[in-house]
Short mmCIF file of C-alpha atoms and ligand atoms in Angstrom, two decimals:
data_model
loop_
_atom_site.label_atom_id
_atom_site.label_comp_id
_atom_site.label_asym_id
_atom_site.label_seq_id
_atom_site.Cartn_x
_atom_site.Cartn_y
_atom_site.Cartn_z
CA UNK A 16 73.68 109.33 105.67
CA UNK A 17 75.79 107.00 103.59
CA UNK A 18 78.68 110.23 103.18
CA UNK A 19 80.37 110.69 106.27
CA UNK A 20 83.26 112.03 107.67
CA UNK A 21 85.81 110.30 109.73
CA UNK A 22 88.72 111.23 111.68
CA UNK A 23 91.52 108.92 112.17
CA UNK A 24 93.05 110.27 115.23
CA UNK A 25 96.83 109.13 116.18
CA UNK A 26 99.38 109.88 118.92
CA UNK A 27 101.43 113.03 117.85
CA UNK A 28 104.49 112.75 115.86
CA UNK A 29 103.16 110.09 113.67
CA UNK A 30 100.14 111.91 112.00
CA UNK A 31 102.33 111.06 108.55
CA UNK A 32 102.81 107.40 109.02
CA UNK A 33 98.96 107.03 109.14
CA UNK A 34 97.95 109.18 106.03
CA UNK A 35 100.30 106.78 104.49
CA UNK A 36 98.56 104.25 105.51
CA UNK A 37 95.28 105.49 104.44
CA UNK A 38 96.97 106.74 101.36
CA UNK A 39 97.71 103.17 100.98
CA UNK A 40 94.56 101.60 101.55
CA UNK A 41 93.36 104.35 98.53
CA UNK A 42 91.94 107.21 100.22
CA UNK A 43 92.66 110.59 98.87
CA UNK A 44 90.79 113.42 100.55
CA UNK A 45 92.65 113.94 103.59
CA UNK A 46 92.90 116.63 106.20
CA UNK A 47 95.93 116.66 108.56
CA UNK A 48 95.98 118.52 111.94
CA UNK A 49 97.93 117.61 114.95
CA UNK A 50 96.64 114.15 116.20
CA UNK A 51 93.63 113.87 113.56
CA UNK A 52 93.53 113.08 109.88
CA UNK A 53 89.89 113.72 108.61
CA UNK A 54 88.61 111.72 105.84
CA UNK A 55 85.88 112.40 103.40
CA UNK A 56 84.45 108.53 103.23
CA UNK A 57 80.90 106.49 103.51
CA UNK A 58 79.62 104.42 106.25
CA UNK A 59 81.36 100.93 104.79
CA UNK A 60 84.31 102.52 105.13
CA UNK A 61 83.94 102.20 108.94
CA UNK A 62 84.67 99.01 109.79
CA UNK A 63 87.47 98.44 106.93
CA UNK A 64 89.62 101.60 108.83
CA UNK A 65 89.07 100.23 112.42
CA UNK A 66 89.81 96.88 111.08
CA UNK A 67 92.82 97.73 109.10
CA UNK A 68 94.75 100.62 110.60
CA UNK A 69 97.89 99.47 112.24
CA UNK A 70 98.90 103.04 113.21
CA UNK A 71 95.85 105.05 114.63
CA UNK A 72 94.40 105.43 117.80
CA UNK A 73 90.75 105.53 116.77
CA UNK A 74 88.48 106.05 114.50
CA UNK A 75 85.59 108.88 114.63
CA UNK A 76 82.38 110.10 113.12
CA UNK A 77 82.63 113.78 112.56
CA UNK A 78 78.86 114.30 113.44
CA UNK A 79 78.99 117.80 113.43
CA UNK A 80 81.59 121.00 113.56
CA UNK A 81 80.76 124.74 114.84
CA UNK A 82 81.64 127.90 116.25
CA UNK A 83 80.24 127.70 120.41
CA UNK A 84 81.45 130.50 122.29
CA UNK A 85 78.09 130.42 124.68
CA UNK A 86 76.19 127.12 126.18
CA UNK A 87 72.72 128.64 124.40
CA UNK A 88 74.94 128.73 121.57
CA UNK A 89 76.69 124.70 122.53
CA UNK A 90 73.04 123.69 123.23
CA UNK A 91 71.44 124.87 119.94
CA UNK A 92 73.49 123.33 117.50
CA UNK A 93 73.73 120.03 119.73
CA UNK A 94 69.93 119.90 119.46
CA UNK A 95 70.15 120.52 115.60
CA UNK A 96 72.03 117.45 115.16
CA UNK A 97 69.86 114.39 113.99
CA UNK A 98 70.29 112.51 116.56
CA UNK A 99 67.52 110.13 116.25
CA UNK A 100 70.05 108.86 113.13
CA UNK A 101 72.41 107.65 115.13
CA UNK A 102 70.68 106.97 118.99
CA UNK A 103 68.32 104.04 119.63
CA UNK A 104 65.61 104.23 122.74
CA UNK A 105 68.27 102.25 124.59
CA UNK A 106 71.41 103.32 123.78
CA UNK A 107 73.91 103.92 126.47
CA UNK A 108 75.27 107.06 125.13
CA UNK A 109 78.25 108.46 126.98
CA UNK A 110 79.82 112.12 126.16
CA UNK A 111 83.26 112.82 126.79
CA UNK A 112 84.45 116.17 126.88
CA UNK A 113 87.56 118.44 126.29
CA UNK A 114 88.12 121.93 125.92
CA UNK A 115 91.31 123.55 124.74
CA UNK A 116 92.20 127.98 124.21
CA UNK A 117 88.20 128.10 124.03
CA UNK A 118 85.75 130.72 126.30
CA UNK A 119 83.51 127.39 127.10
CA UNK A 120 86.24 125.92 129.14
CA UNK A 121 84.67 124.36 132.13
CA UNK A 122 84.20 120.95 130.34
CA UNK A 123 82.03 119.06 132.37
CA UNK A 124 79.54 121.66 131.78
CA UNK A 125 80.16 121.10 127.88
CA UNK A 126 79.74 117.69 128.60
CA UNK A 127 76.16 118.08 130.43
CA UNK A 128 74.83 120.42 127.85
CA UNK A 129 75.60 118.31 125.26
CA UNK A 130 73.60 115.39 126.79
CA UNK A 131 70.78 117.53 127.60
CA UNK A 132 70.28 118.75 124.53
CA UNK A 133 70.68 115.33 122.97
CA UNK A 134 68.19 113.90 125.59
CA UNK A 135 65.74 116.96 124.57
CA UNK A 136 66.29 116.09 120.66
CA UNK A 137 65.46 112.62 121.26
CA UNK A 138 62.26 112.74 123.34
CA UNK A 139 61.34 114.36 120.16
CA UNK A 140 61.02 111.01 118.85
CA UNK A 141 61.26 108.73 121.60
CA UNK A 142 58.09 109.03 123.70
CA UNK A 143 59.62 108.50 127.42
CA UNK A 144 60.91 111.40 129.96
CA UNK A 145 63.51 109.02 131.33
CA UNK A 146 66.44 106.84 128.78
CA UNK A 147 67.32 103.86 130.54
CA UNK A 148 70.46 103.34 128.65
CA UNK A 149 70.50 99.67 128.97
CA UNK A 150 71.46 99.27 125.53
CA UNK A 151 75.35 99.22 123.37
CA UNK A 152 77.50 101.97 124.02
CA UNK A 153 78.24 105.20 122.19
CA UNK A 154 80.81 107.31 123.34
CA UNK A 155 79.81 110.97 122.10
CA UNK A 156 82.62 113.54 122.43
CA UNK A 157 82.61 116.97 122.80
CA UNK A 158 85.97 119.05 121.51
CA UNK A 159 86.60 122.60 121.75
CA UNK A 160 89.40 124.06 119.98
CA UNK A 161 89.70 127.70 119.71
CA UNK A 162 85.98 127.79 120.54
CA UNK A 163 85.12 125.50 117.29
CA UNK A 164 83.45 122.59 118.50
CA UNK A 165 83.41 119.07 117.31
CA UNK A 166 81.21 116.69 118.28
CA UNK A 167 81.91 112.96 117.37
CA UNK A 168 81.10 109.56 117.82
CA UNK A 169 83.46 106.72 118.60
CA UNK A 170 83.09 103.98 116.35
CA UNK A 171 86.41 102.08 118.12
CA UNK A 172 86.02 101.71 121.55
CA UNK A 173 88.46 100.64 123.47
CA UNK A 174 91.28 102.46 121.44
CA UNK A 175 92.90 100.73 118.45
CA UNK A 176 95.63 99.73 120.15
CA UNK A 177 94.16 97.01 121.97
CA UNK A 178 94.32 93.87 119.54
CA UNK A 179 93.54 91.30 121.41
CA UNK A 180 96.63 89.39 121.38
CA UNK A 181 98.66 91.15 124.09
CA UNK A 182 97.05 89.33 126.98
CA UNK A 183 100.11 89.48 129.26
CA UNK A 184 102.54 92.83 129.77
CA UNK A 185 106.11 92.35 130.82
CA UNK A 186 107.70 95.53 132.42
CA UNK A 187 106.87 99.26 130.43
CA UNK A 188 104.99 97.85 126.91
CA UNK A 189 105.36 99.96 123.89
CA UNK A 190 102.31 100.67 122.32
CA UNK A 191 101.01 98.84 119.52
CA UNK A 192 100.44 101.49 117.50
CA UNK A 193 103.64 102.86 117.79
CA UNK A 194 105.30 99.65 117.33
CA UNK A 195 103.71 99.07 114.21
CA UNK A 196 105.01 103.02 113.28
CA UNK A 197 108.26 102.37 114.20
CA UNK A 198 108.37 98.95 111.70
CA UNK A 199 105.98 101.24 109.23
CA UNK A 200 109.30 104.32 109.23
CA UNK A 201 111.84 101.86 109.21
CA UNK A 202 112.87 99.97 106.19
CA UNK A 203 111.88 96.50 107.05
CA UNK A 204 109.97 94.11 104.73
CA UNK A 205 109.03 90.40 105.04
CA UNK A 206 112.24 89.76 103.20
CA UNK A 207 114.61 91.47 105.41
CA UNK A 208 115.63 89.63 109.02
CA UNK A 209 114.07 92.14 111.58
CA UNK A 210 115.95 92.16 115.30
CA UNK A 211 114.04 93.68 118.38
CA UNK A 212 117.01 93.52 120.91
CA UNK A 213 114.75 94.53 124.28
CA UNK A 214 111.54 92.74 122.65
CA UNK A 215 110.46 93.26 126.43
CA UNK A 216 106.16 91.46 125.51
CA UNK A 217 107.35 91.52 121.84
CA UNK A 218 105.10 94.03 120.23
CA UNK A 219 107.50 95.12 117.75
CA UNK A 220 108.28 91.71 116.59
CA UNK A 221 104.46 90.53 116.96
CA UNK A 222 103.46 94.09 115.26
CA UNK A 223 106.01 93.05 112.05
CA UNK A 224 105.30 89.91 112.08
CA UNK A 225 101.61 90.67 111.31
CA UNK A 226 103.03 93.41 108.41
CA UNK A 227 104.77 90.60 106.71
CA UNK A 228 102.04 88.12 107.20
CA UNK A 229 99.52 90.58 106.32
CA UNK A 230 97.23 90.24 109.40
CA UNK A 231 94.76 92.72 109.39
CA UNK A 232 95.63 94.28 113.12
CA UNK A 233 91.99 94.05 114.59
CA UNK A 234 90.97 91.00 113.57
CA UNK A 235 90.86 89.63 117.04
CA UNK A 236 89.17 92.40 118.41
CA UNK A 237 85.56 93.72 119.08
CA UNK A 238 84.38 97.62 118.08
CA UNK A 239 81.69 99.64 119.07
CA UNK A 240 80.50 100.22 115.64
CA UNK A 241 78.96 96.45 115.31
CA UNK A 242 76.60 97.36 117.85
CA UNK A 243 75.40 100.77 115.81
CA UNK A 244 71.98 100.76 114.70
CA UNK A 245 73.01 103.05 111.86
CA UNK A 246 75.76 100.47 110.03
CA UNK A 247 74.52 97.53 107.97
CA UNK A 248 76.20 94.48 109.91
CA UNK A 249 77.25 93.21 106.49
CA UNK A 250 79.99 95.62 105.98
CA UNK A 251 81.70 94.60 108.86
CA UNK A 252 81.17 90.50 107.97
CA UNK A 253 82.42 91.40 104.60
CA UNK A 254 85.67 93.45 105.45
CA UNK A 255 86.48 90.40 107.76
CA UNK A 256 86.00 88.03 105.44
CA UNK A 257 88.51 89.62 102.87
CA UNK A 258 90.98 90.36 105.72
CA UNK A 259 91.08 86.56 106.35
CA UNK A 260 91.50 86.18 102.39
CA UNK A 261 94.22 88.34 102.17
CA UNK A 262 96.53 86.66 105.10
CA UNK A 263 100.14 85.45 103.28
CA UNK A 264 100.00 82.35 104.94
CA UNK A 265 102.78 80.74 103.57
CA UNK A 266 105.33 83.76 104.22
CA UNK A 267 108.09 82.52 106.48
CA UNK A 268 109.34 85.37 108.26
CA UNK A 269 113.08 86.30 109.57
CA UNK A 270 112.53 87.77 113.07
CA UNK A 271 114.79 87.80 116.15
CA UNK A 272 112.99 88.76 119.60
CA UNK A 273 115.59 88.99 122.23
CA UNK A 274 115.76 90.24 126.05
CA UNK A 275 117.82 89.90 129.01
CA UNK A 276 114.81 88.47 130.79
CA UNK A 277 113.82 84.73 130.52
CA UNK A 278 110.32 86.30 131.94
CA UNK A 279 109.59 88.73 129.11
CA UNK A 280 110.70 85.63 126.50
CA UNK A 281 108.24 83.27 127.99
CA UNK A 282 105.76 85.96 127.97
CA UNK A 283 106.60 87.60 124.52
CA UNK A 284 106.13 83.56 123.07
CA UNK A 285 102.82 83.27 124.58
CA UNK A 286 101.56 86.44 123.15
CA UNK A 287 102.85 85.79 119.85
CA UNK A 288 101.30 82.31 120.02
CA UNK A 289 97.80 84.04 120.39
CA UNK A 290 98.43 84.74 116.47
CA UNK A 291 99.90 81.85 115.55
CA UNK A 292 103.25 83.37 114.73
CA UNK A 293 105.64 81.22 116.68
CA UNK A 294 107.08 79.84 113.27
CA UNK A 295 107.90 83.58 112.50
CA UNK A 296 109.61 85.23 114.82
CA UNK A 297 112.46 83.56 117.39
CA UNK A 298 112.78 84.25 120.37
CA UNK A 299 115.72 83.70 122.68
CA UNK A 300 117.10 84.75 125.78
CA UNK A 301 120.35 86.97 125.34
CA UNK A 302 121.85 90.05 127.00
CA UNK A 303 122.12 92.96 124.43
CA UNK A 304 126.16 92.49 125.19
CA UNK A 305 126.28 88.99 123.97
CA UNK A 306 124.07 89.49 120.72
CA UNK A 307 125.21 87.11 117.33
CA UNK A 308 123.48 88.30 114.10
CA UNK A 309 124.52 87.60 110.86
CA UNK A 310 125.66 90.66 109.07
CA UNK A 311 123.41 90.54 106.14
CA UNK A 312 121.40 93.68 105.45
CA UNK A 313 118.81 93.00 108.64
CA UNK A 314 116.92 95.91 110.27
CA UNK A 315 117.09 96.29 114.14
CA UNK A 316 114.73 98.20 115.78
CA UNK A 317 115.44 98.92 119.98
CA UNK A 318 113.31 99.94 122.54
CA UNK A 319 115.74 100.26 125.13
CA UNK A 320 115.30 100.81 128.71
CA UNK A 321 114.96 104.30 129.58
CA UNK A 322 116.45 104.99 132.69
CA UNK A 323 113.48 104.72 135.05
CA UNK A 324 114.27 101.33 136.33
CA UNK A 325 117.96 101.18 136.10
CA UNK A 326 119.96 103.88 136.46
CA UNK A 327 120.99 106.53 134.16
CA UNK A 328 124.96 105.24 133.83
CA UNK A 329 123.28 101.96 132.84
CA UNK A 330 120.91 103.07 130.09
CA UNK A 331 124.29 104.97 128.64
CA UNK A 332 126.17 102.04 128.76
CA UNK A 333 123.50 100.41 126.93
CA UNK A 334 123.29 102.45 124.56
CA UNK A 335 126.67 102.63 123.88
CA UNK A 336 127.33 98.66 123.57
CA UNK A 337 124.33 99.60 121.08
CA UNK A 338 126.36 101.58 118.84
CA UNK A 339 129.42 98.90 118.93
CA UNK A 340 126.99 96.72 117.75
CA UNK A 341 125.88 98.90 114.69
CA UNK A 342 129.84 99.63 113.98
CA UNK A 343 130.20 95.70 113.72
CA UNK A 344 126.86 94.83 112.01
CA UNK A 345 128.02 97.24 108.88
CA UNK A 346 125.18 96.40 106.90
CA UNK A 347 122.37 96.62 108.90
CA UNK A 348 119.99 99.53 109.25
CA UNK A 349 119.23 100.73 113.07
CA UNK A 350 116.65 102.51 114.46
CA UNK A 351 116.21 103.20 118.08
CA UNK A 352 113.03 104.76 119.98
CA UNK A 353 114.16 106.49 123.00
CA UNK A 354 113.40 109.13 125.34
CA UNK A 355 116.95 110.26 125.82
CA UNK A 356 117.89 113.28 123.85
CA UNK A 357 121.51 112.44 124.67
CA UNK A 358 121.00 108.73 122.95
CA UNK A 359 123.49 110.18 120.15
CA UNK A 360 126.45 110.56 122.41
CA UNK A 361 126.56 107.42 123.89
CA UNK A 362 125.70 105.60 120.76
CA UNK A 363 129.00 107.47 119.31
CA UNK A 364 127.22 108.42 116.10
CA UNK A 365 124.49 111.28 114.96
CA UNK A 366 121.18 109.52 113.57
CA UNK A 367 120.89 110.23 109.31
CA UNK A 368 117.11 110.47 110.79
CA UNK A 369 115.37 111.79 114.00
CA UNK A 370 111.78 112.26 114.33
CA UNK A 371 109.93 113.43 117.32
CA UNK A 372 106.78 111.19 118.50
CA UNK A 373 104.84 110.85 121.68
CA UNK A 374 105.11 107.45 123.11
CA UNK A 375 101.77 108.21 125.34
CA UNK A 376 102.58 111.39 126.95
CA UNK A 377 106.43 110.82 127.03
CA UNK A 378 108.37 113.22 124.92
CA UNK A 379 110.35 110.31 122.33
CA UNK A 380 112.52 110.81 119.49
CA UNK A 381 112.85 107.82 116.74
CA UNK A 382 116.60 107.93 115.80
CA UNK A 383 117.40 106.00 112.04
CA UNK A 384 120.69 104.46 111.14
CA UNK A 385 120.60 103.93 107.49
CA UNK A 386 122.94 101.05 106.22
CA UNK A 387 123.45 100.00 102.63
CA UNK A 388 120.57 99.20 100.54
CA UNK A 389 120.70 95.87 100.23
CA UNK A 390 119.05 95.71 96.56
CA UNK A 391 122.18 97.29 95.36
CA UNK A 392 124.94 94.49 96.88
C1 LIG B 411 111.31 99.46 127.40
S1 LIG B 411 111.36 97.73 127.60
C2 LIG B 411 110.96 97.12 126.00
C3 LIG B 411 109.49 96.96 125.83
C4 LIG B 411 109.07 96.22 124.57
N1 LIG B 411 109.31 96.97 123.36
C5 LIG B 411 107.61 95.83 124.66
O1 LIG B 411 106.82 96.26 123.83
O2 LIG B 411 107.23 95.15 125.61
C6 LIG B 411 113.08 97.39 127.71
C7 LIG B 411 113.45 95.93 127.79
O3 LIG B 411 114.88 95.83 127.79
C8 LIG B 411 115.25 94.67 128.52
N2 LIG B 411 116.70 94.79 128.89
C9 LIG B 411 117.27 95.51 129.88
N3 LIG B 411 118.60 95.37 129.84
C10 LIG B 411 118.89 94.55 128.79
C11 LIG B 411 120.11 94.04 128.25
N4 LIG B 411 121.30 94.31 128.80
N5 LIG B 411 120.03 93.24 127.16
C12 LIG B 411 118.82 92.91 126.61
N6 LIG B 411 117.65 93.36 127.12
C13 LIG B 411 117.68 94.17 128.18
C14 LIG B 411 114.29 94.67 129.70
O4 LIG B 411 114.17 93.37 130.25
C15 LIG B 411 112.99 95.19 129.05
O5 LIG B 411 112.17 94.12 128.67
#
């Protein structure tokens, strides 16, 4: 079982930014459909993707794919599975379900013939009428699409976004996932000075910062996958250990973290303290009105309010002292995540770039300001 095949799944709009990634970190055979990337690639590979994705939700074991238009039909090719490959005695497996344009569509019944006929496969082999599940858990999905099912395993857990250092939230988070997209599309590097304007818990900056430093992002994190019986513990020990290696230590990076809040500061410094990056990144008090940056070639990226907690005129007027700000700062690149379609208007100028993403299940669009490359002064 060393072969497997893995789906990288992501939030949708960004399915690119993560083949890059894995394009990146040298895979080649990739599949792309909305929200998954599927990836022909061996058990080891396991714990270097959940450890070293910055931009995917999780990451899954294809166990098996098939046409299901009946339960008999669901049941059959559950039971056909190998299970006894992946499940211990004691394993607490747990099987999501979801069903989408398929005839099987109630999905808690997909769900409970699934785990019957994965309870039936494994009394097979396991000589008890009862599993106890005391044991590390497996999250087993079933997915219909079109009445093809998938059945995977979750080798993440909680979902990659959650990297351990984010211990306090101030106000509506970004995700950390996105955040690192939105740095990943823009074009940042550790050389560049990076503002985040409305660094709100400062997962942009903290999500950068950890680019330029080359932090692997789950590092700090536990996975279900190092409780599988079925992967050698040494890849994961491995993997970590040349994560660690690879960390640029001595980088110093350029990073301004600012908000209107003096709460969201103090909370955004604490968080970024969690990963040591307090030399890297400064943050500061300042309302967006009132911001002093040195025009020279920096990248800003904004999460601006939205509009849900101050009122619509407001979020224009934001946006607008936004664009007077990119007018003055003439050599800076902006780039502005925002749920407003009218964001153009008030920002007095039509993005070079705009790219559609889901920021959870809120309809975004990414809008890119290109300045002058600064490699060409
Ligand atoms: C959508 S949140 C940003 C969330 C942030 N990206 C994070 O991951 O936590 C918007 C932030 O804008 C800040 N804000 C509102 N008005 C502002 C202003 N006039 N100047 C600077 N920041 C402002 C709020 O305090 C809030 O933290």
């Amino acid at each position: 079982m060393e072969k497997v095949k893995l789906i990288a799944t992501t939030n949708f709009g960004l399915e690119a930014v993560t083949k890059r990634e894995l394009q990146d970190l040298g895979y080649e055979d990739l599949k792309v459909t909305d929200g998954k990337i599927e990836i022909e690639a061996g058990l080891s590979d396991i714990p270097v993707l959940n450890l070293r994705l910055r931009t995917a939700e999780r990451v899954l074991i294809l166990v098996d794919e098939f046409r299901a238009e009946t339960f008999e039909e669901l049941f059959e090719k559950v039971y056909d599975i190998d299970w006894i490959n992946y499940l211990r005695e004691d394993d607490n497996f747990i099987i999501e379900g979801r069903s989408v344009k398929s005839k099987l569509f109630s999905i808690s019944d997909c769900q409970r013939i699934t785990e019957k006929a994965i309870i039936e496969k494994l009394k097979t082999k396991y000589k008890v009428s009862w599993f106890e599940k005391s044991g590390a858990r497996v999250r087993i999905e079933v997915s219909l699409l079109k009445d093809i099912a998938q059945i995977t395993i979750d080798t993440s857990g909680d979902g990659l976004h959650k990297r351990g250092y984010r211990e306090i939230n101030y106000k509506a988070p970004l995700s950390e996932t996105i955040a690192a997209s939105l740095v990943k599309l823009s074009f940042w590097n550790k050389d560049r000075i990076l503002a985040d304007p409305f660094c709100g818990s400062g997962t942009i900056s903290i999500e950068a910062a950890m680019i330029g430093k080359n932090i692997a992002p789950g590092l700090m994190r536990k996975f279900d996958f190092e409780k599988f019986s079925f992967i050698d513990e040494n890849y994961f020990k491995e993997e970590k250990k040349k994560c660690y290696s690879e960390i640029d230590y001595n980088i110093k990076l350029n990073i301004f973290a600012s908000d209107i809040s003096h709460k969201a500061i103090d909370i955004a410094k604490k968080n970024s303290e969690i990963l040591g990056l307090e030399e890297d990144i400064s943050f500061f008090q300042k309302d967006i009105r009132d911001l002093d940056l040195p025009n020279d070639y920096g990248v800003l990226i904004a999460n601006p309010p939205y509009g849900e907690r101050i009122g619509k005129e407001d979020v224009d007027e934001l946006n607008r002292e936004l664009g007077k700000l990119y007018k003055y700062l003439d050599t800076w690149s902006f780039y502005v995540i925002s749920a407003n379609e009218k964001f153009e208007k008030s920002f007095a100028k039509k993005a070079d770039r705009n790219r559609k993403l889901y920021n959870g299940r809120l309809k975004s669009y990414y809008y890119q300001y290109f300045g002058p490359n600064p490699y060409k002064k």
